[in-house]
Amino acid sequence: MKEHYCLQAALVCLGVLCHSQAFTTERRSHLRPSFHGHHEKGKEGQVLQRSKRGWVWNQFFVIEEYTGPDPVLVGRLHSDIDSGDGNIKYILSGEGAGTIFVIDDKSGNIHATKTLDREERAQYTLMAQAVDRDTNRPLEPPSEFIVKVQDINDNPPEFLHETYHANVPERSNVGTSVIQVTASDADDPTYGNSAKLVYSILEGQPYFSVEAQTGIIRTALPNMDREAKEEYHVVIQAKDMGGHMGGLSGTTKVTITLTDVNDNPPKFPQSVYQMSVSEAAVPGEEVGRVKAKDPDIGENGLVTYNIVDGDGMDLFEITTDYETQEGVVKLKKPVDFETKRAYSLKVEAANVHIDPKFISNGPFKDTVTVKIAVEDADEPPMFLAPSYIHEVQENAAAGTVVGRVHAKDPDAANSPIRYSIDRHTDLDRFFTINPEDGFIKTTKPLDREETAWLNISVFAAEIHNRHQEAKVPVAIRVLDVNDNAPKFAAPYEGFICESDQTKPLSNQPIVTISADDKDDTANGPRFIFSLPPEIIHNPNFTVRDNRDNTAGVYARRGGFSRQKQDLYLLPIVISDGGIPPMSSTNTLTIKVCGCDVHGALLSCNAEAYILNAGLSTGALIAILACIVILLVIVVLFVTLRRQKKEPLIVFEEEDVRENIITYDDEGGGEEDTEAFDIATLQNPDGINGFIPRKDIKPEYQYMPRPGLRPAPNSVDVDDFINTRIQEADNDPTAPPYDSIQIYGYEGRGSVAGSLSSLESATTDSDLDYDYLQNWGPRFKKLADLYGSKDTFDDDS
C-alpha cells in the first residue's frame, strides 16, 4: 500500500510540474508590473525611468494526505524587482496562512505544514505581497492566488444503505429488474478514476446479476419457484478506479424475496373422507371437514368448496371456512336411519383467483369423495300430520268426539305412544284426549258465539321414555247452530206528529228498523219483520218488510193527539233464516210529538202541552222560582236550629263552674228540705263516671212496673220522689227533656265545701256559721249575714 501511494505521489508531482510551468508562462505573459515607474532627475540632469516588476510563482497544487517527514513545498513567490540582496520581504495572508501554509520571507517559498484532505477542503485562497524589509512599505500591490488540494484515491465507495430489501414475483422472466443499488465515492470525480465506480455481484449467482454501470439487479434464472425457495441473499460490490487493480471497493447486502403467484392448484391429501351423522341431528349441524392443500399463499391460496355430485346433495351442504381454508360439511335436511343409512358426496375444491399467465399449469381444482354414514338414535314420536283441524257443533253434549291425532315411533323398536293435552293451551278444560288412541272429546257444551275457534296442543310421548316427546297443534272449529234469535240492531224509537183527521197520511216511514243475529250468516239473514198475529190488524201502525233485512214502520191513520195518548208500544216479530228459524218479539216505542208546519219536531212532552193551555212559559218559570226560594229558606232555618241546639249531656271534661245557668222556676228554699233528703236526687251513674245517653230512641217500649207507683193520697213525699227517680233511671224511652238535671255538685278543692242549699240536710237552727269569721275577707259578707244570727235574735 505504501508503494502504491509513493507511485501516486510521483505521478502527481510530475503532472503538477508540467502544469505549473505552463501556468507560469501564461502568468508571465499576462502579468502587469505591480509598481508603475515614474521619472526622476539625476544629479547630472538625466531622467531615470523605473522598470516594471511582476510576480512569479512556480507551484499552486499540493497533494493531499502527504505523510512525509518534511513540509511539502507548495510553490515559490518571486518578484521582478527582487535582486536577491535581501531587501524584499514576502508576506502571506489569507486562508490557512501561518497555520497550514508558511512562507519564507526571503526566498518566497511556501510550504504546507499539515496534512491536507481534499474531502474536507478542496482549495485555499491566499494573498501574497512584497514589501520593503526595513520600512514594510509595499513594493507592489497584493496579488491573490489559489492553492488547490490535489486528490488521491483515499476513499472507498460507500452504498447509501447497508442492507437492501426487494421483492420480485416468482417465475419471472430472465432480466426482470429487481432493485437498483447506488454507491458514492468521496474522491474527486473530475480528476483521474478515483470516483469511477463499477458494480459486480459477489454472492447470489446464478440466480441474479447486476449491471456494472447502473447497479440494477436483475433475475438471471427463469421459473424460480417460491415454494422451493422464497428468500435469496445477494452481495453487491462497488469498486472505484474503473474496477482496475488498485481501486478501493465497498459492499452491500440485498435480501430478495420471491412473491407468490397462483401457480399451484389445490390438492386433496386423500381420495376418500369418512364421516357420520346421527339421525337426531338438526339441520345446520356440522358433519365433518375436508381440506385441500394449496402451497400458494394469500388470495392465491384461497379455496372454495362445492358439492358437485352424489346421492346426498339434497340432504347435505358444504361451506368454506376462510380462516382455516377447510370445507365444512353440514346437514341440510334431517336424515332417517330407518330410511337410508349411508350417503356419498363428490366435493370439489377450486381456487378463487386464477392467474391467466399460468392457466397452462391447471386445472386449478381437485375433487374428493365423502362418504357419510347415518347413525341410529332414539327419536321422539312423529305425528302423521304437521297440524290437525277438527270441527264440532256448538251445544254438543259432553263426550262428543271431535277428532283424532295419530303419532308413531320412527325407531325400529316402535314403542307405544301415550297422548296428552297441553293444559296451558286448554285452561278451561274444554277437551279431553284418550291417552292410548288419541281421540279428542268435549267435556262441556261449546258456544260458537263466545269462541269460534279453539287451539290446543297435543303431546305424544313414548311410554318407556317420556323424554322422547313430540307436540302438534290442533285447531278446533266450533260449528254454528241456530240458537240465537234476531234482535233489534239498535234501541229504536219512533216519533209521529199529531195531526188532524183530515190531514193525509205520509208515505214516509216513521222509523226504519234492522236486526242483528249472533249466529253465523247461514243461520242469520234473511230477516223477516211482522206484527204479532194477535195485533196483525193494528189500527194505528203497520210494518212493511223491505226484503233487505230492514223494515219500515208506517202509520195507518192520522189524527194522533198527545192529549189522548202520547206514547205507543208496538211489538214487532223478527225471524231469521236458520233451520229451524228463530224469532223474537221486540218492542218499538213511538211517541206523539208536536211539530211545526214543516213537520219538524217541537216537543214530545204531554204535560207541557196541557199547561200551555192555561199558563204561559213565564208563569211556569215564576212558580218554579218561588218554590226554589221557599226550599232554600226552609233549609237555612233548619240549619240554624241545629247549630243553636244545646248539648244534651255534660261530659266530665266540662267544668260547670264556667257556665251561668238561669232558673226561672223558684222553689221553696231551704225550708223545703225539711220534708225529704234532696241528696237522693243525685244520679248514682254520674257518681261512677258513667252518664247514659237518653237522646236516642230505644228499640223497645218500656213498661213501668205497677208495683212501684205509690197511692195517690200518700203524704210520703220522699217515697214518691224516689219512686219517680227509679222509674226515670230505668226507663230508656224517656226523652232528654224529661230528665232531672243534678246541679248539687259544685266541684272539689274548696275548703268551704258546697254553698248550695240543696244538700243541706238540717234546718237553720241547726247550722252554725261562726266559722265563716275565720275564712278571711272574701267571706266577710257571708259571715256578717249568717254568723251574727245569735246577735239578731237577742236584739229582737
Coordinates of C-alpha atoms in Angstrom, one line a residue, residues 788-796:
S788 CA -124.4 37.2 113.6
K789 CA -127.6 35.2 114.0
D790 CA -127.5 35.0 117.7
T791 CA -126.9 38.7 117.9
F792 CA -130.0 39.4 115.8
D793 CA -132.1 37.0 118.0
D794 CA -131.0 38.8 121.1
D795 CA -131.9 42.2 119.7
S796 CA -135.3 41.0 118.7

